[in-house]
Short mmCIF file of C-alpha atoms in Angstrom, two decimals:
data_model
loop_
_atom_site.label_atom_id
_atom_site.label_comp_id
_atom_site.label_asym_id
_atom_site.label_seq_id
_atom_site.Cartn_x
_atom_site.Cartn_y
_atom_site.Cartn_z
CA MET N 11 -34.18 63.19 21.29
CA GLU N 12 -33.45 64.14 24.88
CA GLN N 13 -33.68 60.49 25.88
CA LEU N 14 -31.35 59.41 23.11
CA LEU N 15 -28.71 61.91 24.18
CA ASP N 16 -29.12 60.64 27.70
CA LEU N 17 -28.35 57.12 26.54
CA LEU N 18 -25.20 58.31 24.83
CA ASP N 19 -23.88 60.30 27.75
CA PHE N 20 -20.14 59.58 27.82
CA GLY N 21 -19.72 61.63 31.02
CA PRO N 22 -19.60 58.70 33.47
CA PHE N 23 -17.30 56.79 31.09
CA PHE N 24 -14.69 59.52 31.14
CA ASP N 25 -15.19 60.07 34.86
CA HIS N 26 -13.93 56.54 35.39
CA PHE N 27 -11.40 56.55 32.59
CA ASP N 28 -8.56 55.69 34.97
CA THR N 29 -10.31 52.56 36.16
CA ILE N 30 -10.95 51.54 32.58
CA LEU N 31 -7.32 52.11 31.56
CA GLU N 32 -6.25 50.07 34.55
CA GLY N 33 -8.56 47.29 33.43
CA PHE N 34 -7.11 47.34 29.94
CA TRP N 35 -3.59 47.34 31.30
CA ALA N 36 -4.48 44.17 33.22
CA THR N 37 -5.88 42.69 30.02
CA ILE N 38 -2.72 43.56 28.10
CA ARG N 39 -0.49 42.02 30.75
CA LEU N 40 -2.51 38.82 30.64
CA ALA N 41 -2.67 38.67 26.83
CA ALA N 42 1.03 39.42 26.32
CA ALA N 43 2.19 36.74 28.72
CA ALA N 44 -0.32 34.25 27.29
CA ALA N 45 0.81 35.02 23.73
CA VAL N 46 4.42 34.14 24.51
CA LEU N 47 3.59 31.07 26.59
CA SER N 48 0.95 29.68 24.22
CA LEU N 49 3.41 30.01 21.34
CA ILE N 50 5.90 27.90 23.28
CA ILE N 51 3.28 25.35 24.32
CA GLY N 52 1.89 25.18 20.78
CA THR N 53 5.34 24.64 19.25
CA VAL N 54 6.09 21.82 21.68
CA LEU N 55 2.68 20.26 20.97
CA ALA N 56 3.16 20.43 17.21
CA ALA N 57 6.61 18.84 17.59
CA PHE N 58 5.08 16.08 19.73
CA ARG N 59 2.38 15.40 17.16
CA VAL N 60 4.80 14.88 14.27
CA SER N 61 7.47 13.11 16.32
CA PRO N 62 8.53 9.56 15.43
CA ILE N 63 8.00 8.49 19.06
CA PRO N 64 4.46 7.07 19.54
CA VAL N 65 4.21 8.07 23.24
CA LEU N 66 4.89 11.73 22.43
CA ARG N 67 2.37 11.65 19.60
CA ALA N 68 -0.26 10.20 21.96
CA VAL N 69 0.45 12.83 24.63
CA GLY N 70 0.11 15.59 22.04
CA THR N 71 -3.13 14.20 20.66
CA VAL N 72 -4.76 13.73 24.08
CA TYR N 73 -3.68 17.19 25.25
CA VAL N 74 -5.01 18.95 22.15
CA ASN N 75 -8.31 17.09 22.19
CA VAL N 76 -8.95 17.66 25.89
CA LEU N 77 -8.00 21.34 26.00
CA ARG N 78 -9.55 22.29 22.69
CA ASN N 79 -12.87 20.71 23.61
CA THR N 80 -13.17 22.08 27.14
CA PRO N 81 -14.79 25.50 27.71
CA LEU N 82 -12.17 28.07 28.68
CA THR N 83 -14.22 29.08 31.73
CA LEU N 84 -13.90 25.54 33.01
CA VAL N 85 -10.16 25.47 32.36
CA LEU N 86 -9.69 28.72 34.27
CA LEU N 87 -11.95 27.65 37.15
CA MET N 88 -9.94 24.46 37.38
CA CYS N 89 -6.78 26.55 37.61
CA SER N 90 -8.00 29.01 40.20
CA LEU N 91 -10.44 27.06 42.36
CA GLY N 92 -9.07 23.58 41.75
CA LEU N 93 -5.33 23.94 41.61
CA ASN N 94 -4.74 27.25 43.42
CA ASP N 95 -7.38 27.19 46.14
CA THR N 96 -8.11 23.53 46.77
CA LEU N 97 -4.74 21.97 46.07
CA ALA N 98 -2.91 25.09 47.28
CA LEU N 99 -0.54 25.11 44.30
CA THR N 100 0.27 28.80 44.46
CA PHE N 101 2.82 30.79 42.50
CA SER N 102 3.27 33.38 45.20
CA SER N 103 2.16 34.25 48.70
CA ASP N 104 0.39 37.25 47.22
CA ALA N 105 -3.02 35.98 46.13
CA ASN N 106 -3.37 38.40 43.23
CA THR N 107 0.00 37.48 41.75
CA SER N 108 -0.83 33.82 42.07
CA TYR N 109 -4.20 34.24 40.36
CA TYR N 110 -2.53 36.24 37.59
CA TRP N 111 -0.13 33.42 36.81
CA TRP N 112 -2.87 30.83 36.97
CA ALA N 113 -4.90 32.92 34.51
CA VAL N 114 -1.84 33.15 32.23
CA LEU N 115 -1.24 29.42 32.49
CA GLY N 116 -4.88 28.46 31.92
CA LEU N 117 -5.30 30.79 28.96
CA SER N 118 -1.95 29.71 27.45
CA GLY N 119 -2.67 26.04 27.95
CA TYR N 120 -5.98 26.48 26.19
CA THR N 121 -4.70 28.72 23.39
CA GLY N 122 -1.61 26.54 23.00
CA ALA N 123 -3.81 23.70 21.76
CA PHE N 124 -5.07 25.94 18.93
CA VAL N 125 -1.57 27.25 18.16
CA GLY N 126 -0.32 23.66 18.01
CA GLU N 127 -3.02 22.64 15.56
CA SER N 128 -2.37 25.67 13.33
CA LEU N 129 1.31 24.89 13.34
CA ARG N 130 0.69 21.25 12.53
CA SER N 131 -1.30 22.27 9.48
CA GLY N 132 1.63 24.55 8.61
CA ILE N 133 4.00 21.59 8.84
CA ASN N 134 1.79 19.82 6.31
CA THR N 135 2.37 22.65 3.82
CA VAL N 136 6.15 22.04 3.83
CA PRO N 137 6.97 19.67 0.96
CA LEU N 138 8.21 16.24 1.99
CA GLY N 139 11.38 16.81 -0.06
CA GLN N 140 12.53 19.47 2.43
CA ALA N 141 12.65 16.92 5.23
CA GLU N 142 14.27 14.34 2.98
CA ALA N 143 16.97 16.79 1.92
CA ALA N 144 17.54 17.70 5.56
CA ARG N 145 17.93 14.05 6.52
CA SER N 146 20.15 13.37 3.53
CA ILE N 147 22.79 15.86 4.69
CA GLY N 148 22.83 14.18 8.08
CA LEU N 149 20.59 16.40 10.21
CA THR N 150 18.85 14.52 13.02
CA PHE N 151 15.07 14.60 13.39
CA SER N 152 15.11 17.41 15.92
CA GLN N 153 17.64 19.44 13.91
CA SER N 154 15.60 19.17 10.74
CA LEU N 155 12.44 20.09 12.67
CA ARG N 156 14.09 23.14 14.23
CA MET N 157 16.10 24.38 11.26
CA ILE N 158 14.09 23.36 8.22
CA ILE N 159 10.50 22.33 8.94
CA LEU N 160 9.29 24.63 11.73
CA PRO N 161 10.73 27.87 10.28
CA GLN N 162 8.83 27.20 7.05
CA ALA N 163 5.73 26.00 8.89
CA PHE N 164 5.64 29.16 11.03
CA ARG N 165 5.83 31.39 7.96
CA ALA N 166 2.94 29.51 6.40
CA VAL N 167 0.64 29.98 9.40
CA ILE N 168 1.33 33.57 10.48
CA ALA N 169 -2.08 34.74 9.23
CA PRO N 170 -4.13 31.96 10.91
CA LEU N 171 -2.03 32.41 14.07
CA GLY N 172 -3.12 36.06 13.99
CA SER N 173 -6.73 34.88 14.25
CA VAL N 174 -5.85 32.57 17.11
CA PHE N 175 -4.24 35.46 18.98
CA ILE N 176 -7.16 37.80 18.33
CA ALA N 177 -9.45 35.15 19.78
CA MET N 178 -7.07 34.81 22.72
CA ILE N 179 -7.12 38.57 23.41
CA LYS N 180 -10.91 38.50 23.52
CA ASN N 181 -10.85 35.35 25.63
CA THR N 182 -9.04 37.28 28.37
CA THR N 183 -12.50 38.55 29.35
CA VAL N 184 -13.20 35.13 30.88
CA ALA N 185 -10.24 35.51 33.24
CA ILE N 186 -12.57 36.54 36.05
CA ALA N 187 -13.11 32.79 36.36
CA ALA N 188 -9.50 32.61 37.48
CA SER N 189 -10.21 35.44 39.94
CA TYR N 190 -8.08 37.80 37.83
CA ALA N 191 -9.54 41.25 37.40
CA GLU N 192 -9.11 42.58 33.86
CA ILE N 193 -11.23 45.00 31.81
CA ALA N 194 -14.42 42.89 31.72
CA THR N 195 -14.36 42.63 35.49
CA GLN N 196 -13.81 46.37 35.84
CA MET N 197 -16.62 47.02 33.41
CA LYS N 198 -19.02 44.87 35.36
CA SER N 199 -18.17 46.61 38.65
CA LEU N 200 -18.61 50.01 36.97
CA VAL N 201 -22.03 49.08 35.63
CA ASP N 202 -23.12 48.26 39.16
CA LEU N 203 -22.27 51.79 40.37
CA PRO N 204 -25.33 54.04 40.87
CA SER N 205 -23.61 56.87 38.94
CA PHE N 206 -23.61 54.63 35.86
CA ALA N 207 -27.39 54.46 35.65
CA SER N 208 -27.25 56.35 32.35
CA GLY N 209 -23.82 55.49 31.07
CA THR N 210 -23.90 51.75 30.36
CA ILE N 211 -24.15 51.89 26.58
CA PRO N 212 -21.25 54.36 26.24
CA LEU N 213 -19.30 52.08 28.57
CA PHE N 214 -19.92 49.07 26.35
CA ILE N 215 -19.01 51.06 23.25
CA GLY N 216 -15.86 52.38 24.92
CA VAL N 217 -14.70 48.93 25.98
CA ALA N 218 -15.47 47.52 22.52
CA VAL N 219 -13.36 50.28 20.94
CA GLY N 220 -10.64 49.50 23.46
CA PHE N 221 -10.56 45.88 22.34
CA MET N 222 -10.44 46.90 18.71
CA ILE N 223 -7.44 49.08 19.48
CA LEU N 224 -5.76 45.88 20.70
CA THR N 225 -7.02 43.39 18.12
CA LEU N 226 -7.13 45.33 14.85
CA PRO N 227 -3.39 46.05 14.83
CA ALA N 228 -2.77 42.42 15.75
CA GLY N 229 -4.72 41.40 12.66
CA PHE N 230 -3.07 43.94 10.35
CA PHE N 231 0.36 43.12 11.71
CA SER N 232 -0.05 39.37 11.18
CA GLY N 233 -1.35 39.95 7.66
CA TRP N 234 1.60 42.19 6.83
CA LEU N 235 4.09 39.80 8.39
CA ALA N 236 2.59 36.82 6.57
CA LYS N 237 3.17 38.54 3.22
CA ARG N 238 6.64 39.69 4.14
CA MET N 239 7.81 36.34 5.45
CA ALA N 240 6.17 34.15 2.81
CA VAL N 241 8.47 31.43 1.49
CA ALA N 242 8.72 31.52 -2.28
CA ARG N 243 8.71 28.07 -3.89
CA MET A 25 32.41 27.19 -16.40
CA THR A 26 31.67 23.69 -15.26
CA ASP A 27 34.89 22.12 -16.37
CA SER A 28 36.86 20.34 -13.70
CA GLU A 29 40.22 21.81 -14.58
CA GLY A 30 41.48 24.34 -12.11
CA GLY A 31 38.58 23.84 -9.71
CA PRO A 32 39.23 22.71 -6.16
CA ASP A 33 39.68 18.98 -5.76
CA LEU A 34 36.41 17.73 -4.35
CA THR A 35 37.10 14.14 -3.66
CA LYS A 36 40.42 13.80 -1.98
CA GLY A 37 41.85 14.74 1.36
CA GLY A 38 40.69 17.05 4.07
CA GLY A 39 37.33 15.87 5.31
CA PRO A 40 36.30 12.89 7.42
CA THR A 41 36.26 10.84 4.23
CA ALA A 42 39.99 10.40 4.16
CA GLU A 43 40.30 8.94 7.66
CA THR A 44 37.85 6.08 7.23
CA ALA A 45 38.63 5.09 3.66
CA GLY A 46 39.21 1.35 3.35
CA ASP A 47 39.85 -0.89 0.40
CA GLY A 48 36.66 -2.92 -0.13
CA PRO A 49 33.74 -1.86 -2.28
CA LEU A 50 32.03 1.31 -1.10
CA VAL A 51 28.43 0.22 -1.42
CA VAL A 52 27.27 -3.38 -1.23
CA VAL A 53 23.60 -4.21 -1.70
CA GLU A 54 22.79 -7.84 -0.86
CA ASN A 55 19.50 -9.66 -1.43
CA VAL A 56 17.49 -6.53 -0.78
CA ASN A 57 13.72 -6.78 -0.82
CA LYS A 58 11.16 -4.05 -0.43
CA HIS A 59 7.37 -3.95 -0.61
CA PHE A 60 4.97 -1.04 -0.89
CA GLY A 61 1.92 -2.84 0.52
CA GLU A 62 1.17 -5.60 -1.97
CA LEU A 63 3.62 -4.27 -4.52
CA HIS A 64 7.02 -5.98 -4.54
CA VAL A 65 9.21 -3.09 -5.72
CA LEU A 66 12.69 -4.52 -5.05
CA LYS A 67 13.22 -8.23 -5.63
CA ASP A 68 16.46 -9.75 -4.33
CA ILE A 69 18.62 -6.88 -5.50
CA ASN A 70 22.40 -7.35 -5.52
CA LEU A 71 24.72 -4.53 -6.45
CA THR A 72 28.31 -3.62 -5.74
CA VAL A 73 29.72 -0.15 -6.22
CA ASN A 74 33.50 0.10 -6.07
CA ARG A 75 35.48 3.13 -5.01
CA GLY A 76 35.62 5.76 -7.70
CA GLU A 77 33.13 3.89 -9.81
CA VAL A 78 30.20 5.53 -11.57
CA VAL A 79 27.19 3.24 -11.76
CA VAL A 80 24.26 4.32 -13.87
CA VAL A 81 20.89 2.74 -13.16
CA ILE A 82 18.46 2.85 -16.06
CA GLY A 83 15.20 1.19 -16.93
CA PRO A 84 11.48 1.80 -17.38
CA SER A 85 9.43 3.87 -14.91
CA GLY A 86 8.17 1.95 -11.91
CA GLY A 87 11.03 -0.51 -12.18
CA GLY A 88 12.42 0.28 -8.74
CA LYS A 89 15.39 2.46 -9.76
CA SER A 90 14.56 5.39 -7.51
CA THR A 91 13.56 3.14 -4.63
CA LEU A 92 16.93 1.40 -4.81
CA CYS A 93 18.75 4.72 -4.92
CA ARG A 94 16.79 6.06 -1.96
CA SER A 95 17.28 2.89 0.06
CA ILE A 96 21.06 3.31 -0.04
CA ASN A 97 20.81 6.14 2.50
CA ARG A 98 17.68 4.70 4.06
CA LEU A 99 15.24 7.34 2.91
CA GLU A 100 13.33 4.17 2.08
CA PRO A 101 13.62 1.44 4.71
CA ILE A 102 14.05 -2.06 3.28
CA ASP A 103 12.18 -5.23 4.29
CA GLY A 104 14.98 -7.74 3.87
CA GLY A 105 18.62 -8.07 2.93
CA THR A 106 21.55 -5.86 3.86
CA ILE A 107 23.09 -2.65 2.56
CA LEU A 108 26.67 -1.88 3.50
CA VAL A 109 28.20 1.55 3.03
CA ASP A 110 31.97 1.56 3.39
CA GLY A 111 31.80 -1.81 5.13
CA LYS A 112 29.21 -0.78 7.69
CA GLU A 113 25.59 -1.89 7.71
CA LEU A 114 22.98 0.87 7.64
CA PRO A 115 21.84 1.72 11.18
CA LYS A 116 18.08 1.62 11.77
CA GLU A 117 17.39 5.13 13.06
CA GLY A 118 18.70 7.94 15.19
CA LYS A 119 22.10 9.61 15.40
CA GLU A 120 24.02 6.68 13.88
CA LEU A 121 21.88 6.84 10.77
CA ALA A 122 22.26 10.62 10.58
CA ARG A 123 26.04 10.18 10.72
CA LEU A 124 25.95 7.69 7.87
CA ARG A 125 23.73 9.93 5.76
CA ALA A 126 26.23 12.75 6.18
CA ASP A 127 28.71 10.57 4.27
CA VAL A 128 26.26 9.76 1.49
CA GLY A 129 25.36 12.70 -0.73
CA MET A 130 21.94 12.76 -2.32
CA VAL A 131 20.66 14.81 -5.24
CA PHE A 132 16.92 14.78 -5.87
CA GLN A 133 14.81 15.12 -8.97
CA SER A 134 13.03 18.14 -7.47
CA PHE A 135 16.25 19.75 -6.09
CA ASN A 136 14.76 20.19 -2.59
CA LEU A 137 16.85 23.21 -1.71
CA PHE A 138 15.80 24.67 1.64
CA ALA A 139 13.31 27.28 0.44
CA HIS A 140 13.75 29.72 3.35
CA LYS A 141 17.53 29.86 3.16
CA THR A 142 19.91 31.52 0.72
CA ILE A 143 21.97 29.35 -1.61
CA LEU A 144 25.06 29.96 0.53
CA ASP A 145 23.19 28.99 3.72
CA ASN A 146 21.89 25.87 1.97
CA VAL A 147 25.45 24.81 1.27
CA THR A 148 26.92 25.71 4.67
CA LEU A 149 24.13 24.29 6.86
CA GLY A 150 25.38 20.70 6.83
CA PRO A 151 29.06 21.51 7.42
CA ILE A 152 28.20 23.86 10.30
CA LYS A 153 25.48 21.85 12.03
CA VAL A 154 26.52 18.29 11.25
CA ARG A 155 30.30 18.50 10.77
CA LYS A 156 30.57 21.27 13.39
CA GLN A 157 32.91 23.30 11.19
CA GLY A 158 33.37 26.99 11.75
CA ARG A 159 31.23 29.39 9.74
CA GLN A 160 34.14 31.12 8.03
CA GLU A 161 35.76 27.90 6.90
CA SER A 162 32.40 26.51 5.75
CA GLU A 163 31.56 29.62 3.77
CA LYS A 164 34.94 29.65 2.10
CA HIS A 165 34.56 26.03 1.05
CA ALA A 166 30.94 26.66 0.00
CA MET A 167 31.99 29.54 -2.25
CA GLU A 168 34.64 27.34 -3.86
CA LEU A 169 32.01 24.70 -4.54
CA LEU A 170 29.50 27.21 -5.89
CA ASP A 171 32.22 28.59 -8.12
CA ARG A 172 32.97 25.06 -9.24
CA VAL A 173 29.35 24.46 -10.29
CA GLY A 174 29.26 27.93 -11.88
CA ILE A 175 26.81 29.80 -9.63
CA ALA A 176 29.05 31.67 -7.20
CA ASN A 177 27.31 34.90 -8.23
CA GLN A 178 23.97 33.51 -7.03
CA ALA A 179 25.14 32.75 -3.48
CA GLN A 180 23.00 35.37 -1.77
CA LYS A 181 19.79 34.55 -3.63
CA TYR A 182 16.95 32.30 -2.53
CA PRO A 183 16.25 29.03 -4.34
CA ALA A 184 13.03 30.30 -5.96
CA GLN A 185 15.02 33.07 -7.68
CA LEU A 186 17.17 30.56 -9.58
CA SER A 187 16.46 28.55 -12.70
CA GLY A 188 15.98 24.81 -12.39
CA GLY A 189 19.45 24.05 -13.68
CA GLN A 190 21.02 26.52 -11.25
CA GLN A 191 19.01 25.06 -8.38
CA GLN A 192 20.15 21.56 -9.19
CA ARG A 193 23.77 22.68 -9.38
CA ALA A 194 23.33 24.37 -6.00
CA ALA A 195 21.91 21.10 -4.67
CA ILE A 196 24.97 19.25 -5.94
CA ALA A 197 27.18 21.81 -4.19
CA ARG A 198 25.18 21.31 -0.99
CA SER A 199 25.86 17.57 -1.14
CA LEU A 200 29.53 18.06 -1.99
CA ALA A 201 29.99 20.38 0.98
CA MET A 202 29.62 17.34 3.25
CA LYS A 203 32.58 15.70 1.48
CA PRO A 204 30.60 12.53 0.92
CA LYS A 205 32.11 9.13 0.18
CA VAL A 206 29.48 8.42 -2.42
CA MET A 207 26.90 10.54 -4.24
CA LEU A 208 23.43 9.32 -5.13
CA PHE A 209 21.61 11.03 -7.99
CA ASP A 210 17.90 10.29 -8.22
CA GLU A 211 16.89 11.40 -11.74
CA PRO A 212 18.72 14.72 -11.35
CA THR A 213 17.78 16.07 -14.77
CA SER A 214 14.23 14.77 -15.16
CA ALA A 215 12.60 18.01 -13.97
CA LEU A 216 14.75 20.27 -16.16
CA ASP A 217 14.30 22.01 -19.49
CA PRO A 218 16.43 20.48 -22.24
CA GLU A 219 18.91 23.32 -22.29
CA MET A 220 19.47 23.15 -18.56
CA ILE A 221 20.08 19.42 -18.60
CA ASN A 222 23.55 19.87 -20.06
CA GLU A 223 24.76 22.32 -17.45
CA VAL A 224 23.90 19.77 -14.76
CA LEU A 225 25.35 16.83 -16.67
CA ASP A 226 28.58 18.79 -17.22
CA VAL A 227 28.97 19.19 -13.47
CA MET A 228 28.28 15.49 -12.95
CA SER A 229 30.77 14.47 -15.64
CA GLY A 230 33.35 16.66 -13.94
CA LEU A 231 32.74 14.88 -10.65
CA ALA A 232 33.05 11.51 -12.34
CA ARG A 233 36.40 12.54 -13.86
CA ASP A 234 37.62 13.63 -10.44
CA GLY A 235 37.01 10.13 -9.15
CA MET A 236 33.81 10.62 -7.15
CA THR A 237 31.91 7.40 -6.49
CA MET A 238 28.45 7.87 -7.94
CA VAL A 239 25.17 6.01 -8.30
CA VAL A 240 23.07 7.76 -10.90
CA VAL A 241 19.47 6.97 -11.75
CA THR A 242 18.84 8.65 -15.07
CA HIS A 243 17.29 8.55 -18.50
CA GLU A 244 20.27 10.36 -20.01
CA MET A 245 21.80 7.64 -22.16
CA GLY A 246 24.52 9.96 -23.41
CA PHE A 247 25.75 10.51 -19.86
CA ALA A 248 25.58 6.78 -19.15
CA ARG A 249 27.74 6.05 -22.20
CA LYS A 250 30.26 8.75 -21.48
CA ALA A 251 30.70 8.78 -17.73
CA ALA A 252 29.69 5.38 -16.38
CA GLN A 253 31.87 2.37 -15.71
CA LYS A 254 28.86 0.17 -15.16
CA VAL A 255 25.26 0.18 -16.34
CA VAL A 256 22.59 -1.52 -14.28
CA PHE A 257 19.33 -2.16 -16.09
CA MET A 258 16.33 -2.53 -13.78
CA ALA A 259 12.79 -3.57 -14.65
CA ASP A 260 9.91 -4.90 -12.55
CA GLY A 261 11.91 -4.62 -9.36
CA GLN A 262 14.80 -6.74 -10.55
CA VAL A 263 18.30 -6.12 -11.83
CA VAL A 264 17.86 -7.56 -15.29
CA GLU A 265 21.30 -6.82 -16.63
CA GLU A 266 24.60 -5.47 -15.38
CA ASN A 267 27.10 -4.54 -18.04
CA THR A 268 29.68 -2.08 -19.26
CA PRO A 269 28.10 0.89 -21.06
CA GLU A 270 29.77 -0.01 -24.35
CA GLU A 271 28.47 -3.60 -24.29
CA PHE A 272 25.07 -2.63 -22.96
CA PHE A 273 24.25 -0.06 -25.61
CA THR A 274 25.66 -1.96 -28.58
CA ASN A 275 25.15 -5.56 -27.60
CA ALA A 276 22.74 -6.03 -24.68
CA ARG A 277 22.54 -9.58 -23.39
CA THR A 278 18.90 -9.70 -22.31
CA ASP A 279 15.78 -9.33 -24.43
CA ARG A 280 14.16 -7.06 -21.89
CA ALA A 281 17.06 -4.61 -22.20
CA LYS A 282 17.11 -4.86 -26.00
CA ASP A 283 13.39 -4.13 -26.04
CA PHE A 284 13.85 -1.09 -23.77
CA LEU A 285 16.77 0.25 -25.80
CA SER A 286 14.92 -0.18 -29.08
CA LYS A 287 12.14 2.00 -27.73
CA ILE A 288 14.30 4.85 -26.50
CA LEU A 289 17.05 4.89 -29.10
CA THR A 290 14.89 4.95 -32.20
CA HIS A 291 14.12 8.65 -32.01
#
């Protein structure tokens, strides 16, 4: 019994609560920027993949297949070590800022491939007649995509996009590969502290709960939004 | 409700239509061929639609009626021959084609109203985005048109909240809002309950009386008799007979047409 209580000693966890909150704040900053950027990248990719221009379709297909089939760690290492360090393509003279943006870019580029594929399946749910009607009143391809097809496609894939974003939030924990310190990095450095000899399990539980605080609302919100925005046919 | 008297005049003046109107026939289809893979769906089709004329295309299913109708605004590309709309050949793709389509109204069997937009937004989208009209002016005109087709009180609803007949009338209003030179109707009443068919046909008859140029693919023989100046009978991808409605229904020239009429007019 004594031993069990020892294992569940949340003392060290709350002693370093500030560090943990800081870590989560870093995670949130990464996830929020990646959510916006991956949505943009995914929309462009989906547009490429249904475009009437063969070159754009090919670019979209190659991009999705490469990014979706490469481990995220590799993508992020490529960004930080390859592009930032070796090729010296930096966003800022401040190393941390530069790594942050590379982490955002790597994570968005990777997640964007999944967003694009979700959206493309959403485009397939929009009846062909919608596009024909759009063309018949004289809208151009890009107008009908922007005003008729994509708005309906987005509404159809809000719930699956929720899953993509939940996966993305959890994927932020790989950002250490881009030399960006978020909660998983903080957690690892805390575990290495001597004072944490007894507090590792509470630490893991605490961080897990922290992630759920981020991801559960994301899931509920996307489910609610999907119902609210559904297009009646 | 759907009578033309007192409603706004839909066909004359105002829009871009008036500026470009010439004298020749409005739609000329010459030696048009079209294949779906092995299937030869349009075989050397020739058809002329004059200004203000209502042409009804009838015939058995799979005869190429809808394909012909859809090829007039290039929703179906053709393999050979030429199609002229108001003296101009159909452009292949891009902005030119979009401009031409704006002048050719199309009404579909399945209505195809934009499901995520209100009825009013469905009607004003084309005028605002394609014709670059102001919102206020477009909405005013849209309300006139919706009133004309008898569903002004439904303007703020979404398509799924309307009955089939109301949706189709909204779709006609959407096409009219572009002030088209010619209207194409691809089996506009085939997806409707019997009692809704009439409300749509009334609107179409009103348009015909007002002088709108129309190409109508339909199985409604009553409408063909009443409103059409010309009946085109298509079967197996060919125009088998072209005639006045009166002649066609009482004294068809071809056996194929007689055979078709005997099957549909006996009950």
